[in-house]
GROMACS .gro file of C-alpha atoms in nm:
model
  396
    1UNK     CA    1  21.174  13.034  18.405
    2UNK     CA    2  21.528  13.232  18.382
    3UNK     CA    3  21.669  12.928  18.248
    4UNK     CA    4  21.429  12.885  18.000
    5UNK     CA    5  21.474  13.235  17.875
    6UNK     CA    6  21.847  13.198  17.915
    7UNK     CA    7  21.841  12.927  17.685
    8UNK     CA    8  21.593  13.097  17.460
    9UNK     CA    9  21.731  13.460  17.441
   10UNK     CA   10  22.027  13.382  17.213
   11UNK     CA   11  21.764  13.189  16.965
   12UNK     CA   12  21.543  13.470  16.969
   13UNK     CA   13  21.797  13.706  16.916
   14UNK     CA   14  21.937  13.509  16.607
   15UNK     CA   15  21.613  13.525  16.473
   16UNK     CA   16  21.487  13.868  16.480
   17UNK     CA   17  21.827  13.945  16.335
   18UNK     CA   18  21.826  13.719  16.039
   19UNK     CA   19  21.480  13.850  15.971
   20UNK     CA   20  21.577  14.231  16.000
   21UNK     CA   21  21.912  14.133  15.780
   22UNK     CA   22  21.672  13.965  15.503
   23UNK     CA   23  21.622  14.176  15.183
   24UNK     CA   24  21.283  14.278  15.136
   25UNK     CA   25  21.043  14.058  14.865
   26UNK     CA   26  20.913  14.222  14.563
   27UNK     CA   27  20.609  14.088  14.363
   28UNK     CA   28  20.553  14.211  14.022
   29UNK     CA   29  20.211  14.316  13.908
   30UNK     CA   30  20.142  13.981  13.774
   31UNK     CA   31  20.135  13.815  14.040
   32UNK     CA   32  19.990  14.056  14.301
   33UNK     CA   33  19.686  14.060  14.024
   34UNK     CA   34  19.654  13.717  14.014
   35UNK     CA   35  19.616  13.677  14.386
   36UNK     CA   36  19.372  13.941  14.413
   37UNK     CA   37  19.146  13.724  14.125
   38UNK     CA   38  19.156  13.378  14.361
   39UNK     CA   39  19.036  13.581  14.670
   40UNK     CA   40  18.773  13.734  14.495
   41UNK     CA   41  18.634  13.423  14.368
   42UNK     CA   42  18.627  13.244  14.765
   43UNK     CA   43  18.303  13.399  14.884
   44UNK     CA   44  18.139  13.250  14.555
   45UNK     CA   45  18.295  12.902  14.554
   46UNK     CA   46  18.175  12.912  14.967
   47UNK     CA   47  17.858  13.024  14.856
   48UNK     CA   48  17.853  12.685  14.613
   49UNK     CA   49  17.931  12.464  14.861
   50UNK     CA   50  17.684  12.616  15.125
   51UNK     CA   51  17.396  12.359  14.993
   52UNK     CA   52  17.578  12.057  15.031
   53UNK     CA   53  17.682  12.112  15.367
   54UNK     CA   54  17.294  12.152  15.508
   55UNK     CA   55  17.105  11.858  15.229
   56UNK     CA   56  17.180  11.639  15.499
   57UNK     CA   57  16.986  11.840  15.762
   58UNK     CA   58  16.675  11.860  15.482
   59UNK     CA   59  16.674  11.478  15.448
   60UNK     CA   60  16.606  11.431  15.756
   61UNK     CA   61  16.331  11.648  15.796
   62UNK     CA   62  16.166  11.506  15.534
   63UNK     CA   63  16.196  11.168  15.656
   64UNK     CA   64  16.069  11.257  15.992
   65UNK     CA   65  15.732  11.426  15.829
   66UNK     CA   66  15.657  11.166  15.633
   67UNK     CA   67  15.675  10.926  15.909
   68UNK     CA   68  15.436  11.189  16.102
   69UNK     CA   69  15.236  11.159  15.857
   70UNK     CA   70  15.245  10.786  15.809
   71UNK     CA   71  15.124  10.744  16.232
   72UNK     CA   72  14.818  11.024  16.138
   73UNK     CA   73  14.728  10.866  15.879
   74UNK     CA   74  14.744  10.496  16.079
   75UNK     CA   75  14.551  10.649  16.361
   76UNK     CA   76  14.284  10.779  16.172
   77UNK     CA   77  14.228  10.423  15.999
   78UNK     CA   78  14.295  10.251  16.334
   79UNK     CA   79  13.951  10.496  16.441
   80UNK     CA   80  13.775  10.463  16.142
   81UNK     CA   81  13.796  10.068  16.267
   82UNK     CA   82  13.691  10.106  16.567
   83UNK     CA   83  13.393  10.329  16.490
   84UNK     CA   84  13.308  10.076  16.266
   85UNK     CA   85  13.319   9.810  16.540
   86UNK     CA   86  13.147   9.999  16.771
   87UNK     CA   87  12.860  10.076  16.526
   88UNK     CA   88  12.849   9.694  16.418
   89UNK     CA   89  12.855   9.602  16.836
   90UNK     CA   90  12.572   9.814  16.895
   91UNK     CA   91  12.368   9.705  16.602
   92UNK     CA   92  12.409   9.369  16.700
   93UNK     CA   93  12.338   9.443  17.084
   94UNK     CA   94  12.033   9.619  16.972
   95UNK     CA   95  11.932   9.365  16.757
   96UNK     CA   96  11.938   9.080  17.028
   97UNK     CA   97  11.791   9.333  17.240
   98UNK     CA   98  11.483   9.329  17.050
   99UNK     CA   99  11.507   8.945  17.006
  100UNK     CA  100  11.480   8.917  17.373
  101UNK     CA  101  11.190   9.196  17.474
  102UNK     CA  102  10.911   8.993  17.348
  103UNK     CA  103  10.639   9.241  17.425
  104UNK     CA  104  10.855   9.525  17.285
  105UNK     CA  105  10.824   9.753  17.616
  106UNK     CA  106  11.188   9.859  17.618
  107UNK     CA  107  11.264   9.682  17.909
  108UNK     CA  108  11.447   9.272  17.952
  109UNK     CA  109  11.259   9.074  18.262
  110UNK     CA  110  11.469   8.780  18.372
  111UNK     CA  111  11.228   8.539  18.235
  112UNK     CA  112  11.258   8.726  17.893
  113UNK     CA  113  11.625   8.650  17.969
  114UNK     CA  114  11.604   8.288  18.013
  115UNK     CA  115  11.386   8.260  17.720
  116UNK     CA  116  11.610   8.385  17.483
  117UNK     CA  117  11.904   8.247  17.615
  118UNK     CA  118  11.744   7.920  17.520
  119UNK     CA  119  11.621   8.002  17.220
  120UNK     CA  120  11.935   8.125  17.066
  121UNK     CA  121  12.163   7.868  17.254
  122UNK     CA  122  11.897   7.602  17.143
  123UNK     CA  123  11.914   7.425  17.443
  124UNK     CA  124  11.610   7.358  17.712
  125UNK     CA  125  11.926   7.245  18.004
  126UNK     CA  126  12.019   7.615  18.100
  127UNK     CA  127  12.186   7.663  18.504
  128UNK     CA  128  11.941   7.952  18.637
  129UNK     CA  129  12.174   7.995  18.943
  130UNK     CA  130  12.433   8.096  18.636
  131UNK     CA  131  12.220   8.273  18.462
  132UNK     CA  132  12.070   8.434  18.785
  133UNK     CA  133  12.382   8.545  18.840
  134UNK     CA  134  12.444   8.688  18.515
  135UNK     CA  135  12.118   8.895  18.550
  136UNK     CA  136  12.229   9.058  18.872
  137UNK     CA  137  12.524   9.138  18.733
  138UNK     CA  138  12.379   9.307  18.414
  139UNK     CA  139  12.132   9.496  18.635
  140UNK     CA  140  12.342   9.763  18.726
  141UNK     CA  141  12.021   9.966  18.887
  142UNK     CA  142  11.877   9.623  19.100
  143UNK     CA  143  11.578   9.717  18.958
  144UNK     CA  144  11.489   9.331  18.860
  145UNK     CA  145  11.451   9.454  18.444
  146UNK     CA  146  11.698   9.572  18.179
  147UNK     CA  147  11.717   9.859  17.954
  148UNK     CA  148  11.891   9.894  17.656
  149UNK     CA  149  12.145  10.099  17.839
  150UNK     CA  150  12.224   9.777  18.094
  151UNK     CA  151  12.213   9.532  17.798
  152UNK     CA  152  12.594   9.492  17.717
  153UNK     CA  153  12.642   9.175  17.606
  154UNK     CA  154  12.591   8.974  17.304
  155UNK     CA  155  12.450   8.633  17.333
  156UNK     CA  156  12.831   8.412  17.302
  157UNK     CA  157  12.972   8.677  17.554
  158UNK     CA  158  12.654   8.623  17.803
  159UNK     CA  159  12.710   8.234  17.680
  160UNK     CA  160  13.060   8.233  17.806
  161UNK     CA  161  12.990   8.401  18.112
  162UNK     CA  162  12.745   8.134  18.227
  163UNK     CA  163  13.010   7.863  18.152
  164UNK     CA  164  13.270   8.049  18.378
  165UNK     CA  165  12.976   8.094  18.643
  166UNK     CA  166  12.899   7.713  18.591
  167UNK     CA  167  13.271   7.632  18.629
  168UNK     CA  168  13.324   7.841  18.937
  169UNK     CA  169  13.069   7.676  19.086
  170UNK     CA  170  13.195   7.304  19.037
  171UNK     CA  171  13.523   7.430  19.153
  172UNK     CA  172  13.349   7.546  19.495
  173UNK     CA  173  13.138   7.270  19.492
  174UNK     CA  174  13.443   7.070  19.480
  175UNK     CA  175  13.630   7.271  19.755
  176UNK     CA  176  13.346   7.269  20.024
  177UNK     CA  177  13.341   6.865  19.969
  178UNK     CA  178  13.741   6.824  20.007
  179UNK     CA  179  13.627   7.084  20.303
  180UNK     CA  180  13.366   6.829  20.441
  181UNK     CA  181  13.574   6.516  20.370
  182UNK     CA  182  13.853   6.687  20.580
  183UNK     CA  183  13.625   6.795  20.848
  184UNK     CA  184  13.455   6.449  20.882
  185UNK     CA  185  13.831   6.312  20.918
  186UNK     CA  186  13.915   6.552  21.246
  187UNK     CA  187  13.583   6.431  21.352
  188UNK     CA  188  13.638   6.058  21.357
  189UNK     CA  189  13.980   6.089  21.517
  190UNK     CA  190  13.858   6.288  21.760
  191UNK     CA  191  13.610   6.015  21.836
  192UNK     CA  192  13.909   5.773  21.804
  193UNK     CA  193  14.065   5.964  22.035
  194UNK     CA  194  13.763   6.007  22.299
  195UNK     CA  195  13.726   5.590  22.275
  196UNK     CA  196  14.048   5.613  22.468
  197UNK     CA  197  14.035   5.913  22.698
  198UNK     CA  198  13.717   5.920  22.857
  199UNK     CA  199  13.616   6.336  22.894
  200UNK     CA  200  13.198   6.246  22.882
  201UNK     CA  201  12.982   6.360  23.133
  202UNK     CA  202  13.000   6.158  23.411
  203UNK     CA  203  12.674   5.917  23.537
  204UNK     CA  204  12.574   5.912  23.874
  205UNK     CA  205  12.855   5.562  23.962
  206UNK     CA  206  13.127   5.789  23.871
  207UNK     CA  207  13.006   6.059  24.062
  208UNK     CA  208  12.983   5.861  24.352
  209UNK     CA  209  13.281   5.713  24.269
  210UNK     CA  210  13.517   5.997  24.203
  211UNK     CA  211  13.390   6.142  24.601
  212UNK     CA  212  13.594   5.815  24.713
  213UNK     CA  213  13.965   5.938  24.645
  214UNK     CA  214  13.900   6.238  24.953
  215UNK     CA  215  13.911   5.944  25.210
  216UNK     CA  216  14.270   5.961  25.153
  217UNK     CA  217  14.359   6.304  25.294
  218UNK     CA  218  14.051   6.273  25.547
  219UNK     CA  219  14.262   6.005  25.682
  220UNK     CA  220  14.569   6.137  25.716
  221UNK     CA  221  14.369   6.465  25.866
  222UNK     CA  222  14.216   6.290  26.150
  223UNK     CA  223  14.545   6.363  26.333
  224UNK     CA  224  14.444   6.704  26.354
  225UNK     CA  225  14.105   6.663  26.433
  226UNK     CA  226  14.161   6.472  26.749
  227UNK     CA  227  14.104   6.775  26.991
  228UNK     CA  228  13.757   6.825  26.820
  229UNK     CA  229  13.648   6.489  26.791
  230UNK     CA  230  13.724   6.353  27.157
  231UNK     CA  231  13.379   6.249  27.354
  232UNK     CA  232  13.208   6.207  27.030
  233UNK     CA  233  12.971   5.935  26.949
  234UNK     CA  234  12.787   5.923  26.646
  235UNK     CA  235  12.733   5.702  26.391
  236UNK     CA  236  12.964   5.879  26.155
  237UNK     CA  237  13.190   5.931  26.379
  238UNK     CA  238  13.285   5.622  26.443
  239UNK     CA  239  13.216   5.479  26.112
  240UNK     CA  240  13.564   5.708  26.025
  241UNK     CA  241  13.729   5.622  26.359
  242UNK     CA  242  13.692   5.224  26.237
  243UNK     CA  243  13.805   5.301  25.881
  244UNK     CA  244  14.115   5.491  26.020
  245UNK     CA  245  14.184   5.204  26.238
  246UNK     CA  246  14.215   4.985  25.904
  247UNK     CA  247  14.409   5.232  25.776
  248UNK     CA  248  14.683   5.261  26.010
  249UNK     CA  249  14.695   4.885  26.077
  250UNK     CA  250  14.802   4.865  25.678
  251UNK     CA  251  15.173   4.876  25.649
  252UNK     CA  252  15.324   5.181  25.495
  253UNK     CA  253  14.912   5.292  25.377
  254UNK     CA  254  15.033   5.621  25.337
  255UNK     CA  255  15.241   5.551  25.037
  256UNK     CA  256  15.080   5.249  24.872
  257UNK     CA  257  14.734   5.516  24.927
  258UNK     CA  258  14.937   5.779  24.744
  259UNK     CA  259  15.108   5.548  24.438
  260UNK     CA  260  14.761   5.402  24.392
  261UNK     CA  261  14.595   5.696  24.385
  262UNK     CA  262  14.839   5.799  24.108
  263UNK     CA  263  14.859   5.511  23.886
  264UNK     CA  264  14.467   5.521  23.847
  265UNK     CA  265  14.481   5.923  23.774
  266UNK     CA  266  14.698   5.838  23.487
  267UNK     CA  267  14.434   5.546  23.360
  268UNK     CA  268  14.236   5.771  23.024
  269UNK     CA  269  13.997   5.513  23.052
  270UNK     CA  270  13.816   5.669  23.370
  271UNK     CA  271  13.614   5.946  23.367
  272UNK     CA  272  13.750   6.263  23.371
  273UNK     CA  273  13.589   6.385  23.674
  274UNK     CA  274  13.691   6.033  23.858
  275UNK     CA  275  14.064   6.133  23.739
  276UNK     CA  276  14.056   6.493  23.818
  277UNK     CA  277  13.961   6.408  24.203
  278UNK     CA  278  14.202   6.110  24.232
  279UNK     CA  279  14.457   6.403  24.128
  280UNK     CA  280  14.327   6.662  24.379
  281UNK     CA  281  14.307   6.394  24.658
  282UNK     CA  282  14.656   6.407  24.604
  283UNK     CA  283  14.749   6.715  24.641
  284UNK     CA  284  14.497   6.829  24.934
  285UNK     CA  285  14.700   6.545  25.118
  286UNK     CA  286  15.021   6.684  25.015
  287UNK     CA  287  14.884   7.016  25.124
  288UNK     CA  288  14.860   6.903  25.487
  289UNK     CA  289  15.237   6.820  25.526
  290UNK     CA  290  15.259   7.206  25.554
  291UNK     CA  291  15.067   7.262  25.890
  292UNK     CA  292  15.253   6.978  26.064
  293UNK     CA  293  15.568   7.138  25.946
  294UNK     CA  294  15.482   7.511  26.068
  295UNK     CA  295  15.372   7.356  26.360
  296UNK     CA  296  15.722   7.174  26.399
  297UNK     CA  297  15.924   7.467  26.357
  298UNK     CA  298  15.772   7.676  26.592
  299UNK     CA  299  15.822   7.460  26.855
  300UNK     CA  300  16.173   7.421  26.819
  301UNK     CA  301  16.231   7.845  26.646
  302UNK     CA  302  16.043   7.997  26.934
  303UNK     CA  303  16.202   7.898  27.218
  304UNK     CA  304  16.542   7.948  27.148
  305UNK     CA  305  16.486   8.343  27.090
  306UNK     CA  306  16.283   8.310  27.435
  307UNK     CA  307  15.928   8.296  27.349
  308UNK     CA  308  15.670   7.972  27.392
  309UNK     CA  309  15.368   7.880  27.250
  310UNK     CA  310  15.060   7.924  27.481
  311UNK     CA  311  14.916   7.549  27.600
  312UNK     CA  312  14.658   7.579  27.399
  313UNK     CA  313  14.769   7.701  27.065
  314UNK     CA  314  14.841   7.312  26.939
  315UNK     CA  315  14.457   7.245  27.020
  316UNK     CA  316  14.323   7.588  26.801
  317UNK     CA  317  14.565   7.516  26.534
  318UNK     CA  318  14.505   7.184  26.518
  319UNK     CA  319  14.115   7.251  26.523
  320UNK     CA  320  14.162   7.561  26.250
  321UNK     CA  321  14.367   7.297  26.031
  322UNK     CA  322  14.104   7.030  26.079
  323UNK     CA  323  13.787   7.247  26.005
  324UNK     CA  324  13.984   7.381  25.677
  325UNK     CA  325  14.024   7.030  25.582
  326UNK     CA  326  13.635   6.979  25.649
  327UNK     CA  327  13.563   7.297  25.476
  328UNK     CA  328  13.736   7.183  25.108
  329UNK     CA  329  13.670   6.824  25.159
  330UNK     CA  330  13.262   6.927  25.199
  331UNK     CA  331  13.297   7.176  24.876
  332UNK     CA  332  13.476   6.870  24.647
  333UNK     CA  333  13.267   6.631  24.738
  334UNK     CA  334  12.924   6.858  24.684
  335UNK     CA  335  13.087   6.976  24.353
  336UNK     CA  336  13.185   6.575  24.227
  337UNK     CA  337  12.796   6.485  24.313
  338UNK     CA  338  12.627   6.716  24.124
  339UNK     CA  339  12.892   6.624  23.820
  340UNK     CA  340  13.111   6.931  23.828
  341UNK     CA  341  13.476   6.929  23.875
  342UNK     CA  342  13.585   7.092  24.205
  343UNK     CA  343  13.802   7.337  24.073
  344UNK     CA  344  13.798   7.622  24.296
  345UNK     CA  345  14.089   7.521  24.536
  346UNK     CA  346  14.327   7.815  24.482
  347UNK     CA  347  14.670   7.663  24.420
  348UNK     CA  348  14.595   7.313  24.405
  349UNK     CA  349  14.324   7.304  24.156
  350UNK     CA  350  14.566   7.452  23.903
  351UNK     CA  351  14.865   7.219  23.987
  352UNK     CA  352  14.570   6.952  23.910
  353UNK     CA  353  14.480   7.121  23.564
  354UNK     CA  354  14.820   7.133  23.444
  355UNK     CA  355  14.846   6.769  23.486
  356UNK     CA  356  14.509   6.679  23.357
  357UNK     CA  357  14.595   6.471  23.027
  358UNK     CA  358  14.389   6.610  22.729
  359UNK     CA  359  14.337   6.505  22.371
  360UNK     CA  360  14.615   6.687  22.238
  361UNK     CA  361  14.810   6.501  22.446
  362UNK     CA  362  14.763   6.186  22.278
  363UNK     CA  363  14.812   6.094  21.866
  364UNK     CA  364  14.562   5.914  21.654
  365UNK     CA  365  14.679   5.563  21.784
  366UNK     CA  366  14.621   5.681  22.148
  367UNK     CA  367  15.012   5.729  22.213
  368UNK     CA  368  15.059   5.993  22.555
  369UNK     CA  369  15.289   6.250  22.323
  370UNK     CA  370  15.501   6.436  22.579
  371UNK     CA  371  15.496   6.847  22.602
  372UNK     CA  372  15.791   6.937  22.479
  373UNK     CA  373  15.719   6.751  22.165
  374UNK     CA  374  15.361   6.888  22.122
  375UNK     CA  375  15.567   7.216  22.165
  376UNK     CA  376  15.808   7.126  21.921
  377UNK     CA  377  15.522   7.011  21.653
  378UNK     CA  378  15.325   7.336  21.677
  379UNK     CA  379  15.645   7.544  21.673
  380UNK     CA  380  15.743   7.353  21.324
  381UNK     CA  381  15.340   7.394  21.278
  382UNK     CA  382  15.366   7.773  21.293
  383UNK     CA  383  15.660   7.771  21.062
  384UNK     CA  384  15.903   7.899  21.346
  385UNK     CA  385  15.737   8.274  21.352
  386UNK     CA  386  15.553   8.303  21.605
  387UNK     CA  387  15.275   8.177  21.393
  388UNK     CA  388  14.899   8.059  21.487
  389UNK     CA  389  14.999   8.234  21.824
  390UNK     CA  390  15.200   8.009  21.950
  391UNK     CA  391  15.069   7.697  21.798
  392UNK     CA  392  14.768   7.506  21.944
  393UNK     CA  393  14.605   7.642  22.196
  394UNK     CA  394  14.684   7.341  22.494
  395UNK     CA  395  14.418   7.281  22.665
  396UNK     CA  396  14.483   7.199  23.008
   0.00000   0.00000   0.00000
């Protein structure tokens, strides 16, 4: 800032002095009179000019009143038109309204309806579900009649009406046969499908028949029945002592008893109960590895922490294990005789329902379709969300 001024100062100071040194100015009276006349005359010459700069403004509003004017005047004809229509409406709607009330008591029955309808549609072929419809629907009250007050429709509106009930009504027709057709397709596959994979009720052969697979693990059983059955002699009795001679005299009967078993439980052509016990037969005689083997290990566990088995717990074990086996063998047979499927083992009864092939399981041309690609199928099914739950419901 000091330089600045430093710089400035000697300017200044020039300045001042050349104006102090100047001589003074004198005007003369001419001209001092002459500039006195143009001011005067400024206020009037801004006074002249003061319209011109506000027409613009005045324009404007003039244009925006008439335009004000032009929408009044638009809306008044605009409800001088629809007065008019609305007078003309209801002098026609009163007019058919009369047409219609043939005894003139104020009030439109449906047959009344119907009549008219034909008589000013000129046709005798008239839908009365449609114009049923249209009846309800113009009896605001459900009273069954209509007053003037209800009657709202000329005779080409009520006329289109019926056409739009007649059309909605071919459509639905239309729908509940695609519907049918579809349903009556599920149908015959799954009849397809039960040729194939045979879930029926089961006749008194197969119930017989499906008591058969228990002779398996009743066989392989008998080893722990042998404290209980000793002394016996009965015809049954030794009708199971001969058949488990045969059955030991086989070579390796255990196995070829337990892959034939299998190979029929996987044959859809039996009945389901038939399959179901061929598949529990199995696993009740897998089930009685598991005594043998708790039996096994105690005998070799106890002793070498110092403790023995008392003489005679082989015999109650053995006996316990045996009468268990009695005990489910009784309840599956009793069930597969009366035609139900013995389903009450706990453990064993659901390893058999998991493996129970189903319908589901198998596609139109009777093809076994693995899980993880029925999984896969209802996932894409389901659109990958979740959807349907989860798919299908499998049954098992």
């Amino acid at each position: 800032m000091k330089i600045i001024l430093a710089f400035l100062a000697p300017a200044l100071s020039l300045g001042f002095t050349s104006y102090i040194s100047r001589p003074p100015v004198r005007y003369s009276a001419g001209v001092v009179r002459q500039g006195i006349k143009k001011s005067s005359n400024f206020p009037r010459r801004l006074n002249q000019q003061r319209p011109i700069l506000f027409s613009g403004i005045s324009d404007e509003e003039s244009e925006v009143e008439a335009i004000l004017a032009q929408a009044k005047k638009l809306r008044a004809e605009a409800a001088s038109i629809e007065a008019a229509f609305a007078a003309e409406k209801a002098t026609k709607l009163a007019t058919a309204f009369s047409q219609f009330d043939s005894n003139s008591d104020g009030l439109i029955t449906y047959s009344e309806l119907i009549t008219g309808l034909k008589k000013n549609l000129k046709t005798e072929d008239l839908d009365e579900t449609a114009v049923r419809r249209l009846f309800g629907e113009l009896d605001s009250d459900g009273n069954n009649v209509l007053d003037v007050e209800e009657f709202k429709m000329g005779v080409s509106e009520m006329a289109t009406r019926i056409d739009s009930y007649i059309r909605e009504e071919k459509q639905a027709k239309i729908e509940a046969e695609k519907e049918a057709k579809l349903a009556k397709e599920k149908a015959d596959k799954a009849l397809q499908k039960l040729e194939f994979l045979n879930d029926k009720p089961p006749n008194q052969t197969e119930k017989v028949l499906s008591v058969l697979p228990y002779l398996f693990p009743l066989m392989d059983g008998l080893q722990y029945g042998r404290f209980l059955l000793q002394g016996e002699d009965n015809i049954i009795i030794n009708a199971i002592a001969l058949v488990y001679i045969v059955y030991r005299q086989i070579p390796f009967s255990g196995f070829v008893a337990f892959f034939a078993l299998n190979f029929l439980a996987g044959n859809p052509k039996l009945n389901r109960l038939v399959r179901w016990n061929l598949q529990q037969a199995i696993f009740v005689d897998i089930a009685l590895i598991f005594p043998g083997l708790l039996q096994g290990l105690a005998k070799f566990a106890l002793p070498a922490v110092g403790l023995s088995l008392p003489a005679s717990f082989t015999e109650t074990f053995d006996d316990v294990t045996f009468v268990a086996l009695l005990g489910v063998l009784g309840y599956c047979a009793v069930s597969s005789l009366l035609g139900r499927e013995p389903g009450g083992i706990p453990f064993v009864s659901k390893a058999v329902g998991d493996r129970m092939p189903t319908i589901d399981m198998f596609d139109d041309e009777g093809r076994f379709i693995p899980r993880q690609m029925r999984e896969k199928d209802d996932e894409e099914g389901g659109g990958g969300s979740g959807g349907d739950a989860g798919g299908k419901d499998e049954k098992k």
